[in-house]
Short mmCIF file of C-alpha atoms and ligand atoms in Angstrom, two decimals:
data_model
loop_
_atom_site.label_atom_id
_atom_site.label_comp_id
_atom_site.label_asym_id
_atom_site.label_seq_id
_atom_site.Cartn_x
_atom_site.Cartn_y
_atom_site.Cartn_z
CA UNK A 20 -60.13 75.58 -34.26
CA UNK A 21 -57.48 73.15 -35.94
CA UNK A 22 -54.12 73.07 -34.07
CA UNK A 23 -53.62 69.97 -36.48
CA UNK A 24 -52.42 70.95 -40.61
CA UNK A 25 -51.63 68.31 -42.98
CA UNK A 26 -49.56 69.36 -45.31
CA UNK A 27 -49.52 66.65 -48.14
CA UNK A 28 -47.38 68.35 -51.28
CA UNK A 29 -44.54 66.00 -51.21
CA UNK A 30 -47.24 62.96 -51.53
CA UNK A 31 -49.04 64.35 -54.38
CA UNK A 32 -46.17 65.39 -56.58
CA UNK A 33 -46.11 61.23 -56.56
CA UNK A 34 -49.31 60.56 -58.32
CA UNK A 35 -51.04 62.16 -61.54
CA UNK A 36 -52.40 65.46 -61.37
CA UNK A 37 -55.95 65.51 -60.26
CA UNK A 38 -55.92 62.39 -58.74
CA UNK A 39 -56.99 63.64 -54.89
CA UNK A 40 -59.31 65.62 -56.31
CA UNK A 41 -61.06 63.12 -58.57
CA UNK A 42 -61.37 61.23 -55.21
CA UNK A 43 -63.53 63.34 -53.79
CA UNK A 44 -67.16 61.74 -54.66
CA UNK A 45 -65.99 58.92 -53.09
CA UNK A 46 -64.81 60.41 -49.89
CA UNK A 47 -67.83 62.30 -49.81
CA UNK A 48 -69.96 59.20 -50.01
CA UNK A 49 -67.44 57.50 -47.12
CA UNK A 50 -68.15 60.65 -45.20
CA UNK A 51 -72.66 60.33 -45.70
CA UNK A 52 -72.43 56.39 -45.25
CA UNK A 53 -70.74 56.94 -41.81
CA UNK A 54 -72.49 59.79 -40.86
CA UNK A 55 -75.97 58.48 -42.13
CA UNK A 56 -75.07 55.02 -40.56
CA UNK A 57 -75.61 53.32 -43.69
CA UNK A 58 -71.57 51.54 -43.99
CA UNK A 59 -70.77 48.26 -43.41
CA UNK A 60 -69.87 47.75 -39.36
CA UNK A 61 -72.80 50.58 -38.63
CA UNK A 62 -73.41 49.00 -35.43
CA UNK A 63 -70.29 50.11 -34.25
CA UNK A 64 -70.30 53.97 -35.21
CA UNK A 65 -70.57 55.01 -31.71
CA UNK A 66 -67.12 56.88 -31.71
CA UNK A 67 -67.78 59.07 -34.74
CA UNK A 68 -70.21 61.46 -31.36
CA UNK A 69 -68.48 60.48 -28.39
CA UNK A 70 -66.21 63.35 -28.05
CA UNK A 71 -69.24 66.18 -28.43
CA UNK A 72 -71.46 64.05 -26.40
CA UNK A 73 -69.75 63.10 -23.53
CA UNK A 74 -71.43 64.22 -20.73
CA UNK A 75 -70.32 66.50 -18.24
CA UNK A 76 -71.46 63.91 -15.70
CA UNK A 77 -69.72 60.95 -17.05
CA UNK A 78 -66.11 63.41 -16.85
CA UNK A 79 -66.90 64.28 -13.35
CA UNK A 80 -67.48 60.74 -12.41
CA UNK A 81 -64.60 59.48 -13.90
CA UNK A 82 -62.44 62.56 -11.84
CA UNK A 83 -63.88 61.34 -8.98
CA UNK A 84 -62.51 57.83 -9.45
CA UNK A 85 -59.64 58.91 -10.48
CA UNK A 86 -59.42 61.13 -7.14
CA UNK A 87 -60.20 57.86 -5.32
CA UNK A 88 -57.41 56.35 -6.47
CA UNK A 89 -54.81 58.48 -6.69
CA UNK A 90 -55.78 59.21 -2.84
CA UNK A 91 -55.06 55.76 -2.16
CA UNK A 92 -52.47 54.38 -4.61
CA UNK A 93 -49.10 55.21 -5.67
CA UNK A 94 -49.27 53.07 -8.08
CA UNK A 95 -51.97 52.06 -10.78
CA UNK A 96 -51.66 49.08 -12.72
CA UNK A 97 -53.95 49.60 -15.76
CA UNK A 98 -54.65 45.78 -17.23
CA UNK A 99 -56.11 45.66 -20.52
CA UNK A 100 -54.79 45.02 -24.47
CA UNK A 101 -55.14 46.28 -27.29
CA UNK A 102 -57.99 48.83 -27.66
CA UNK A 103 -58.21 48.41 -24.13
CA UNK A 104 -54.94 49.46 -23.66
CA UNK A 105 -52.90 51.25 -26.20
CA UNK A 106 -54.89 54.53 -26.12
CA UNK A 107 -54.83 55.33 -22.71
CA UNK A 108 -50.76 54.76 -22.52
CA UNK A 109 -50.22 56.39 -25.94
CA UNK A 110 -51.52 59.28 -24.48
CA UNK A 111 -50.24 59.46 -20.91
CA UNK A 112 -46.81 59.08 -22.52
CA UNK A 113 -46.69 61.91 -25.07
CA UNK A 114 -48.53 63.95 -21.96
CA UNK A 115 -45.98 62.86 -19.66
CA UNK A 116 -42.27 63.64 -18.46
CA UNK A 117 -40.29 61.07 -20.04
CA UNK A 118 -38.71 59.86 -16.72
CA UNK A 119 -41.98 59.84 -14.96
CA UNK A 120 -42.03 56.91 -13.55
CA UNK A 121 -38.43 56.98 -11.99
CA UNK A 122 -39.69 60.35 -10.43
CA UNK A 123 -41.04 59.86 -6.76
CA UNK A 124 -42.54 63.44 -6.64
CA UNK A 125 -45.37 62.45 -4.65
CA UNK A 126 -47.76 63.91 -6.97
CA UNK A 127 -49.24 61.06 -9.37
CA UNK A 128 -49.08 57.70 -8.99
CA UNK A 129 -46.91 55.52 -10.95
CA UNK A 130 -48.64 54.43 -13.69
CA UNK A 131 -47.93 50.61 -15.22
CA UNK A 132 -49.78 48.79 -17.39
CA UNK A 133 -50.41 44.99 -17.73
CA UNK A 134 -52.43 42.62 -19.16
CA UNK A 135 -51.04 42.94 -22.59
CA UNK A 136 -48.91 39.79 -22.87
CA UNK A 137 -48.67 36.27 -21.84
CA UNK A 138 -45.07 36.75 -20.16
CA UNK A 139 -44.58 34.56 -17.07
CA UNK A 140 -41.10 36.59 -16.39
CA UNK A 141 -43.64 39.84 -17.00
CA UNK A 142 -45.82 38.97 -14.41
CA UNK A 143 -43.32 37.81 -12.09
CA UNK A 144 -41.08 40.75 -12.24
CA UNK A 145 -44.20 42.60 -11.96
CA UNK A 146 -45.60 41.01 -8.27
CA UNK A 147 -42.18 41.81 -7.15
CA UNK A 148 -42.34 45.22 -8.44
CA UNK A 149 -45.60 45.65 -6.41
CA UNK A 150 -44.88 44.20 -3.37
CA UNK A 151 -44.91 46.51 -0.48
CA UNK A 152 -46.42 48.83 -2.93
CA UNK A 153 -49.94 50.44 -2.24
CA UNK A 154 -51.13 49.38 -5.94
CA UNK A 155 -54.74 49.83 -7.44
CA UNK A 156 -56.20 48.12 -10.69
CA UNK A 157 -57.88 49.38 -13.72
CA UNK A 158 -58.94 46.35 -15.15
CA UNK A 159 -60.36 47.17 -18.88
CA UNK A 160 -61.82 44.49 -21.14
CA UNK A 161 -64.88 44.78 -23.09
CA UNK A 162 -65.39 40.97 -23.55
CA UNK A 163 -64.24 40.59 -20.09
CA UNK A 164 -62.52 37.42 -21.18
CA UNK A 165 -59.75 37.87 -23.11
CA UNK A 166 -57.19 35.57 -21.92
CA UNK A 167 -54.07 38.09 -21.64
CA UNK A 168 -56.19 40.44 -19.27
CA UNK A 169 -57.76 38.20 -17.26
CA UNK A 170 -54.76 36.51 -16.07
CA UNK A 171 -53.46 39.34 -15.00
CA UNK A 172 -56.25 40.67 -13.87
CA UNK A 173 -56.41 37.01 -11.29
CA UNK A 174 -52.74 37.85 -10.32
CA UNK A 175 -53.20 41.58 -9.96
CA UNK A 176 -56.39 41.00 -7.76
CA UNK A 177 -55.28 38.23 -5.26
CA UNK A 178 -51.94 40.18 -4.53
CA UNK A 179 -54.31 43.44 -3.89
CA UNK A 180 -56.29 41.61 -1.17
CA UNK A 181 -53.65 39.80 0.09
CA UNK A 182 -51.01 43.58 0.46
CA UNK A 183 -54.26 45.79 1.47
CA UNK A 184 -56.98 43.89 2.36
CA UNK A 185 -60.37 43.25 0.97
CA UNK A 186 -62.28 46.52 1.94
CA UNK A 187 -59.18 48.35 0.88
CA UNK A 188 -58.88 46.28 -2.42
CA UNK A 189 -62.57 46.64 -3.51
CA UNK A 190 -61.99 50.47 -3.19
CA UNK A 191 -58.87 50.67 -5.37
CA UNK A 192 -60.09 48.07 -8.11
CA UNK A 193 -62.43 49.73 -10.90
CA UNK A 194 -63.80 47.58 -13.80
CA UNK A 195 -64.19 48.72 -17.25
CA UNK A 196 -66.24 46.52 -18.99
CA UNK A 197 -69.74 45.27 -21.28
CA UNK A 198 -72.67 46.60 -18.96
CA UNK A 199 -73.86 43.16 -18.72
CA UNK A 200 -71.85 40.14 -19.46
CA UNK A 201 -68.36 39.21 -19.45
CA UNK A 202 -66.15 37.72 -16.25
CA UNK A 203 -65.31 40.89 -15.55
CA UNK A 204 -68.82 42.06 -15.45
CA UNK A 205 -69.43 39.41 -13.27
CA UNK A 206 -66.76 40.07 -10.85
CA UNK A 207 -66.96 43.78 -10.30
CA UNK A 208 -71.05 43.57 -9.61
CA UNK A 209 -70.01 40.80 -7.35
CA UNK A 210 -67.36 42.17 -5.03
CA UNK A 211 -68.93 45.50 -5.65
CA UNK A 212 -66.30 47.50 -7.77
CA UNK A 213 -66.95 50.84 -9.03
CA UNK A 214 -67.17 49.98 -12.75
CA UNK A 215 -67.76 51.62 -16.32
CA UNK A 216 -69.09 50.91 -19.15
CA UNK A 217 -67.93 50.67 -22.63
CA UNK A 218 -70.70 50.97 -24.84
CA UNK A 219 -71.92 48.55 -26.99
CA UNK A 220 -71.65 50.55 -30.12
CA UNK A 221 -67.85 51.53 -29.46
CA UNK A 222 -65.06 49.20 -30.72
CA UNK A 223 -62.12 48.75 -29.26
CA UNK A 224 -59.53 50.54 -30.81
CA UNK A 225 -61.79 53.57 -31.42
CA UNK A 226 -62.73 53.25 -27.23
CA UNK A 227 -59.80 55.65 -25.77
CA UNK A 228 -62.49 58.46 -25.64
CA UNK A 229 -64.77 56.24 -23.59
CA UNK A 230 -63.70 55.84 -19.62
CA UNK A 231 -60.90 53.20 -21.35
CA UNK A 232 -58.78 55.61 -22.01
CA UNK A 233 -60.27 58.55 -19.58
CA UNK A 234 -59.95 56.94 -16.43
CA UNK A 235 -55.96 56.22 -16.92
CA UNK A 236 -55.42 59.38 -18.28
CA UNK A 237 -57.14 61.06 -15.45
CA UNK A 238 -55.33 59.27 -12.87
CA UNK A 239 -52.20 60.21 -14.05
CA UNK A 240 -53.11 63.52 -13.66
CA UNK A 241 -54.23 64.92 -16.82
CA UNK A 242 -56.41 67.35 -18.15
CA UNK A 243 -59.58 64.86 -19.80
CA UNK A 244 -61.68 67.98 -20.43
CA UNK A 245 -59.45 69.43 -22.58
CA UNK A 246 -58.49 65.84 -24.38
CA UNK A 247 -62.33 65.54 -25.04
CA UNK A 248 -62.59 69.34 -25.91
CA UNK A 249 -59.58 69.07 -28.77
CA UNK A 250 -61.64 65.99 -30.08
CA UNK A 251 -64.92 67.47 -30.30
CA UNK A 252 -63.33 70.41 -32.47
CA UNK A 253 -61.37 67.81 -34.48
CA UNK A 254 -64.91 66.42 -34.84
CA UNK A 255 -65.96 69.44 -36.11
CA UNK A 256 -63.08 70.19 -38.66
CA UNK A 257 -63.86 66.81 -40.25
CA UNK A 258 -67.52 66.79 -40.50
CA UNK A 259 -68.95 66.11 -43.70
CA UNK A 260 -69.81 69.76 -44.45
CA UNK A 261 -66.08 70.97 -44.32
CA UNK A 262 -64.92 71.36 -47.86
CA UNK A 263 -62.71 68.40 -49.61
CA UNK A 264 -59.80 70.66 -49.63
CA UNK A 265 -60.43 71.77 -45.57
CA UNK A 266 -61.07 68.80 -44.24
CA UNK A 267 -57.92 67.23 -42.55
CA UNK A 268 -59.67 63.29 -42.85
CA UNK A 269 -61.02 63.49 -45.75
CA UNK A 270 -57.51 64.95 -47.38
CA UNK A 271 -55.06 62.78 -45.22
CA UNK A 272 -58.17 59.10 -46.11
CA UNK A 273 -57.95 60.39 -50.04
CA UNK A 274 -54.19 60.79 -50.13
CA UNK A 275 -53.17 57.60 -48.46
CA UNK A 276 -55.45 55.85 -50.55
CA UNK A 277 -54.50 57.34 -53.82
CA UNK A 278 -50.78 56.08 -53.25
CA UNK A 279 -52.29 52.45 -51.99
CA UNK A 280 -53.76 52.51 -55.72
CA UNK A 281 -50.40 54.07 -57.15
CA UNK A 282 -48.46 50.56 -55.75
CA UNK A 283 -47.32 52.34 -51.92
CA UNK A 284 -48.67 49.16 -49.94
CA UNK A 285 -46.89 49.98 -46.71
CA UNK A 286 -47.60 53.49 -44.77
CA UNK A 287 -45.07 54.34 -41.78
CA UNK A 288 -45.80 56.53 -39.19
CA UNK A 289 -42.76 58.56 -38.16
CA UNK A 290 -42.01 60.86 -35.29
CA UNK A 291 -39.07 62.85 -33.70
CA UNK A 292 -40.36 62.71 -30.59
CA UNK A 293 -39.73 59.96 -28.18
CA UNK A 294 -42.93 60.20 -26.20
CA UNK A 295 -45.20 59.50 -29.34
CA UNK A 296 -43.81 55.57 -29.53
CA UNK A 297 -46.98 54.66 -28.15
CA UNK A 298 -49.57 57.01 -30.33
CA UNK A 299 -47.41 55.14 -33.45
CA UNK A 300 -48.67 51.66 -31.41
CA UNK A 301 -52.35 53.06 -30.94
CA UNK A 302 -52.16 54.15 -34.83
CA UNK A 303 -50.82 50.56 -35.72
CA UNK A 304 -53.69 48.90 -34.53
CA UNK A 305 -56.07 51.67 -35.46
CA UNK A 306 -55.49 51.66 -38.80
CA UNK A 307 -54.05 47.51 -39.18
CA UNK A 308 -57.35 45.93 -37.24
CA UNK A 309 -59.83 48.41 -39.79
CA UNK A 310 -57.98 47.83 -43.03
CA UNK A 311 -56.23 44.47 -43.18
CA UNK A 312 -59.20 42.46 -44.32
CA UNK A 313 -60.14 40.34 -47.75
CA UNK A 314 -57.06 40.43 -48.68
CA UNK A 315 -56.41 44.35 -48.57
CA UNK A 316 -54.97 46.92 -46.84
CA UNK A 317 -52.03 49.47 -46.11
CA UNK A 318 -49.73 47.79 -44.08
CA UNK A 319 -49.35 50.14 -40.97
CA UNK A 320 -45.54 50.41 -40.33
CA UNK A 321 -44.12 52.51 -37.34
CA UNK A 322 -40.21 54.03 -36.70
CA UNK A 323 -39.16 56.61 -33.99
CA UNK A 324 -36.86 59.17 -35.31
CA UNK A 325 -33.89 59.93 -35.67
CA UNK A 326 -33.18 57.08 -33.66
CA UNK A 327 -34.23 54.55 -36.15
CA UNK A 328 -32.74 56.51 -38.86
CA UNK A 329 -29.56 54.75 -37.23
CA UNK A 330 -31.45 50.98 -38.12
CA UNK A 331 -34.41 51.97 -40.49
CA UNK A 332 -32.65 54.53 -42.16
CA UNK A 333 -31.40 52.69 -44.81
CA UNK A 334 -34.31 50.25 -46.02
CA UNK A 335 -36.49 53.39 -46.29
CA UNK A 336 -33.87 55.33 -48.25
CA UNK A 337 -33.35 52.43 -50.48
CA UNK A 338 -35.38 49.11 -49.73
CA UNK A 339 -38.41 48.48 -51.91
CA UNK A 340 -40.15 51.23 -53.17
CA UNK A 341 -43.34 50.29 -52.16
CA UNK A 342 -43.93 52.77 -49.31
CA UNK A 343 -44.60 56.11 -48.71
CA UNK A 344 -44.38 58.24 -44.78
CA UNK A 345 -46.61 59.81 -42.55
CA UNK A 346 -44.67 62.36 -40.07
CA UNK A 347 -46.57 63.55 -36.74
CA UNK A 348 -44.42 66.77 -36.62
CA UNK A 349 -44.23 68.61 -33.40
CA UNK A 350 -44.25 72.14 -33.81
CA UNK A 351 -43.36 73.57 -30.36
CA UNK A 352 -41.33 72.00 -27.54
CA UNK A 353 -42.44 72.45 -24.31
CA UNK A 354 -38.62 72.74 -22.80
CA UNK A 355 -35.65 74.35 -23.28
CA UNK A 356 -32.70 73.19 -23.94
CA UNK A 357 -29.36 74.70 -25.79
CA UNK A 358 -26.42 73.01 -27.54
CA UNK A 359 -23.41 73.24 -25.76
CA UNK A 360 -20.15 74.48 -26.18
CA UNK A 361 -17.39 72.16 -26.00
CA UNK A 362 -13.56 73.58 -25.47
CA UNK A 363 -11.80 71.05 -27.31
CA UNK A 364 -14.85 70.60 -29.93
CA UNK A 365 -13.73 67.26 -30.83
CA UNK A 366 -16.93 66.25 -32.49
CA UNK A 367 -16.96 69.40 -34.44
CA UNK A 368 -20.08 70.44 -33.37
CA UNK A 369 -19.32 74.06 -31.83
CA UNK A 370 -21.04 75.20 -34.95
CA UNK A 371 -24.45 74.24 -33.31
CA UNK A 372 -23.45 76.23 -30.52
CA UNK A 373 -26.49 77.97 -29.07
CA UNK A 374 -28.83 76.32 -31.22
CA UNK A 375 -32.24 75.59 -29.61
CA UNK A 376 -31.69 71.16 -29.55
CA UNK A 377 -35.21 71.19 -31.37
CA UNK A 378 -33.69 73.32 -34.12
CA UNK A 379 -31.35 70.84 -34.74
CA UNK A 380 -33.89 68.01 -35.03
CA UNK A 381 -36.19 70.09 -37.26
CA UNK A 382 -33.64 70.13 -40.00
CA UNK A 383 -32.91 66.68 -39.23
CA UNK A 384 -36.66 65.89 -39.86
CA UNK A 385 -36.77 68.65 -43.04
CA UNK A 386 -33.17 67.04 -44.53
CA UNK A 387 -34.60 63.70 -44.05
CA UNK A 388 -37.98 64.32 -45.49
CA UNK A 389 -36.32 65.75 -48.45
CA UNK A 390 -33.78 62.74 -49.24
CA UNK A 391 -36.70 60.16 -48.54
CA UNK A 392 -38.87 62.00 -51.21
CA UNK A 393 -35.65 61.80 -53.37
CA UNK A 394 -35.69 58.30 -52.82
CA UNK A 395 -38.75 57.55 -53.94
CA UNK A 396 -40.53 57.90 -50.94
CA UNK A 397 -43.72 60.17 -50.72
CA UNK A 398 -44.47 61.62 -48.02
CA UNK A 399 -47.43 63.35 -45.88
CA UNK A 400 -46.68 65.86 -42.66
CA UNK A 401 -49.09 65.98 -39.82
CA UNK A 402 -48.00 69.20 -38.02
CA UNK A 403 -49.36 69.45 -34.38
CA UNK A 404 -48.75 73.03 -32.27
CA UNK A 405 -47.51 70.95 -28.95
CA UNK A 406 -47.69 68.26 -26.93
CA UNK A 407 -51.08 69.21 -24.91
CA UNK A 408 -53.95 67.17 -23.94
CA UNK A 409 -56.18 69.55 -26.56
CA UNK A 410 -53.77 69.07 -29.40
CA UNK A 411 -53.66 65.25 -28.66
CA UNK A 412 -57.45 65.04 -28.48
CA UNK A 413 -57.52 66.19 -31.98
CA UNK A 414 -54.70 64.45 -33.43
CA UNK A 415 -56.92 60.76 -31.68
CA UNK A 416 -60.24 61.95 -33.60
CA UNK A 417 -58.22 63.55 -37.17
CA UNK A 418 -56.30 59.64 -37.25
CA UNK A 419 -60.16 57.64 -36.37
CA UNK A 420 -62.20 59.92 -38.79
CA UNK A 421 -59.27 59.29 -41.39
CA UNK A 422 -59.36 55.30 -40.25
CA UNK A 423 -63.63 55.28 -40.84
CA UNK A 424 -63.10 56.95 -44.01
CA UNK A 425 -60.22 55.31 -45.51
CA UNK A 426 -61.35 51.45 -44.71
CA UNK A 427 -64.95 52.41 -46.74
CA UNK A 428 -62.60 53.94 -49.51
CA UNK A 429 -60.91 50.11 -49.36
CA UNK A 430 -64.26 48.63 -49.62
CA UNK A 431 -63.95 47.02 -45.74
CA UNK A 432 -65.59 47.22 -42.69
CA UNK A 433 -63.09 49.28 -40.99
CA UNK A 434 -65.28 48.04 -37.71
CA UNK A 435 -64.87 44.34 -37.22
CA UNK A 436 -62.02 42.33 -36.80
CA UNK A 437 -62.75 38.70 -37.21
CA UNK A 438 -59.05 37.67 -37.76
CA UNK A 439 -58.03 38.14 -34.55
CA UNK A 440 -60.09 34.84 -33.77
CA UNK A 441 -57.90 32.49 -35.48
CA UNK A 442 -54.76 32.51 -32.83
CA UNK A 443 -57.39 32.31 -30.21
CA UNK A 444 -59.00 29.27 -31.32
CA UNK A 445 -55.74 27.99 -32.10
CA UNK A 446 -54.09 28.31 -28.72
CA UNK A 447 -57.40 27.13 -27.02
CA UNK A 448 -57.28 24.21 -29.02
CA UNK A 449 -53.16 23.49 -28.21
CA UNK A 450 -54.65 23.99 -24.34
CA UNK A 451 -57.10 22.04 -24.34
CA UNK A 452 -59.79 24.16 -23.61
CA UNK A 453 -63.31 22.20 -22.72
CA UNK A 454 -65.55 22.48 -25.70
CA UNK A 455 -62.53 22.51 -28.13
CA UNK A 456 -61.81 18.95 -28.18
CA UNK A 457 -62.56 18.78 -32.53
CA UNK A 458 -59.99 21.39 -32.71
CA UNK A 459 -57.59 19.98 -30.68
CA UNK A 460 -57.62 16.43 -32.63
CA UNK A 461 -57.07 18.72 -35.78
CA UNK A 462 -54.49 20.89 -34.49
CA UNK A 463 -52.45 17.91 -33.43
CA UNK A 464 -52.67 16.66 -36.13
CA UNK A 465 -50.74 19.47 -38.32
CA UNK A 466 -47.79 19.65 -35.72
O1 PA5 B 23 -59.96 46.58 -31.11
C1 PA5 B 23 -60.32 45.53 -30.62
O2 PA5 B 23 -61.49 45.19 -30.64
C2 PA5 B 23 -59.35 44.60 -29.92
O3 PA5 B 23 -58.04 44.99 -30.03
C3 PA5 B 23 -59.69 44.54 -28.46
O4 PA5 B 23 -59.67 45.83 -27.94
C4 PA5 B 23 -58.72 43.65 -27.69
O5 PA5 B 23 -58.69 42.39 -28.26
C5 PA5 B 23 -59.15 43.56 -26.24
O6 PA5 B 23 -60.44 43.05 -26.14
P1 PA5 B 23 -61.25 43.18 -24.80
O7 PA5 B 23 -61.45 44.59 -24.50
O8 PA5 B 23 -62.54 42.48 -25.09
O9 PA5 B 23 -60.47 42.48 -23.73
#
């Protein structure tokens, strides 16, 4: 079952008739090459399964880790970056109560996450946070050497043994890592760390259905059964054998593309729902890290609503008409909450009186919809039921099939990323990393 519907009329009425479904060969053939294993990147197809596979062993275990440490932690510093990272906070924060982490309810840990920046007032301001804390680490990094992590990760680890120990601190540090090489590899088999492992044929950004994103989500307290379970069905309601016109990826891959070829060059994701900042992040780098390659690709753009109708509003009213929007709509809130009355009614707003809040901001999101399409803007609707760990698991799997299928319509390989390379070698090179020493001269010798 689908608690995802795409509703895509006011993006079509933007491009000649019969131009989705004259794309339909092609998404077809996306669809056989990914699920036959014959696309560019096939050696890293390992998410298009992972959801209906999982086993019911690998869930428990991660539970029980997650048990561990929310026995002995309040708080849980999760230290990763990018597909290491963005998942697993994208969804604990559309899961979670927006003030979470100001509440001291006893019941889950404070979740933080670090890792994901080279900030020395970060780091500092977080080893004060933690002091006096009883703090465990999820340190997640597939290469187990990417520079932002592992910093953190030394930080993180020394203040851990120094605050609780070193039996305590090799009970409430878990690696998740390559199953072989990697610093962090090294480290956890050496001070004996529960670990995990992300597998080979997984990619980053498609790794929050892995124990990357599980374990976090677990420890804050969340339902990873029923994350997995909405996936799997999403994985179902995308297969290959669900008509062109049924199939949520294959109609939200064609539709996208279609305006990419129509001149829309930039896609933003919208939502009117605070907590889904972070699912726009995790969709950034889903869809900019598979697509922006040989010179290609929708430019992945991301605004919270209505608040940055107040900023954005007016560029995508009126700026360059060479976008179009995708809106995660949320159909059901899960509180309640009623517009006041006011005696004096200075603002004028009595009017609204009684009016469920999320009334108001549907026909904020249905008036704005409208005058962006009457701007010029076209524009696609992802409608999800609620905010549940089911309904997210499908809405993760609906925006990774769509990613797969969308980078082959490009002509990519949505799996690979070697641009992310350059700043690396560039910054090694400025450091003077040993064994850079050629690229340092060079480097030097542009500044
Ligand atoms: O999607 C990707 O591959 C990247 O964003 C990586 O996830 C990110 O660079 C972190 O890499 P690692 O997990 O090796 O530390």
């Amino acid at each position: 079952m689908s608690n995802i519907q795409i509703d895509s009329s006011k993006a079509v009425s933007f491009l000649s008739e019969n131009t989705i479904a004259s794309l339909e060969p092609r998404v077809k053939a996306a669809q056989k090459a990914l699920e036959e294993g014959t696309c560019p990147g096939n050696d890293f197809l390992g998410w298009m399964h992972l959801a209906s596979e999982t086993s019911p062993e690998l869930l428990a275990d991660i539970k029980e880790t997650a048990n561990v440490l929310r026995e002995n932690c309040d708080t849980i510093v999760v230290a990763g970056i990018g597909g290491s990272y963005l998942g697993a906070r994208a969804i604990i924060e559309a899961l979670s109560n927006s003030f979470q982490w100001l509440i001291n309810d006893g019941k889950n840990p404070v979740i933080l996450f670090a890792g994901n920046n080279i900030s020395e007032d970060y780091l500092s301001e977080l080893t004060l946070f933690l002091k006096n804390r009883k703090f465990g680490v999820i340190n997640i990094s597939k290469s187990g050497t990417t520079t932002e992590t592992a910093l953190a990760f030394r930080l993180l680890r020394k203040q851990c043994e120094e605050q609780r120990g070193i039996e305590t601190a090799r009970k409430v540090i878990v690696a998740i890592t390559d199953a072989k090489k990697g610093a962090a590899r090294t480290t956890a088999d050496k001070e004996g760390y529960k670990s995990f492992i992300i597998p080979d044929n997984v990619g980053g950004r498609f790794s929050v259905l892995t124990p990357v994103g599980l374990l976090p989500i677990a420890c804050a307290g969340f339902d990873i059964e029923a994350l997995v379970k909405g996936a799997a069905d999403m994985e179902r309601a995308c297969a290959p054998s669900v008509p062109f016109n049924e199939n949520p990826a294959e109609q939200y891959a064609a539709t996208r593309f279609a305006l990419y070829q129509a001149g829309k060059k930039i896609e933003i994701l919208a939502n009117y729902q605070p907590k889904l900042h972070f699912m726009n992040e995790w969709w950034k780098q889903l869809y900019g890290e598979s697509e922006g390659k040989d010179g290609k690709g929708i430019f992945p753009a991301a605004v919270d609503l209505t608040t940055d109708l107040h900023s954005m509003g007016q560029w995508i009213q009126e700026g360059e008409r060479t976008v179009f929007e995708t809106v995660i709509s949320v159909e059901n809130p899960n509180a309640n909450v009623l517009f006041p009355h006011d005696e004096e009614n200075l603002d004028g707003l009595n009017f609204l009186e009684g009016k469920h809040v999320d009334e108001v901001n549907k026909m904020a999101e249905l008036g704005t919809r409208l005058a962006h399409v009457d701007g010029g803007v076209p524009n696609l609707r992802i409608v999800m039921e609620k905010l549940d760990e089911y309904t997210i698991g499908q809405l993760i799997y609906f925006f990774e099939r769509g990613c797969g299928i969308s980078g082959l319509l490009l002509e990519v390989n949505p799996f690979n990323q070697p641009g992310v390379e350059a700043y690396k070698k560039n910054m090694f090179a400025l450091l003077g990393k040993p064994g850079y020493e050629n690229e340092t001269a060079a480097i030097k010798a542009r500044i």
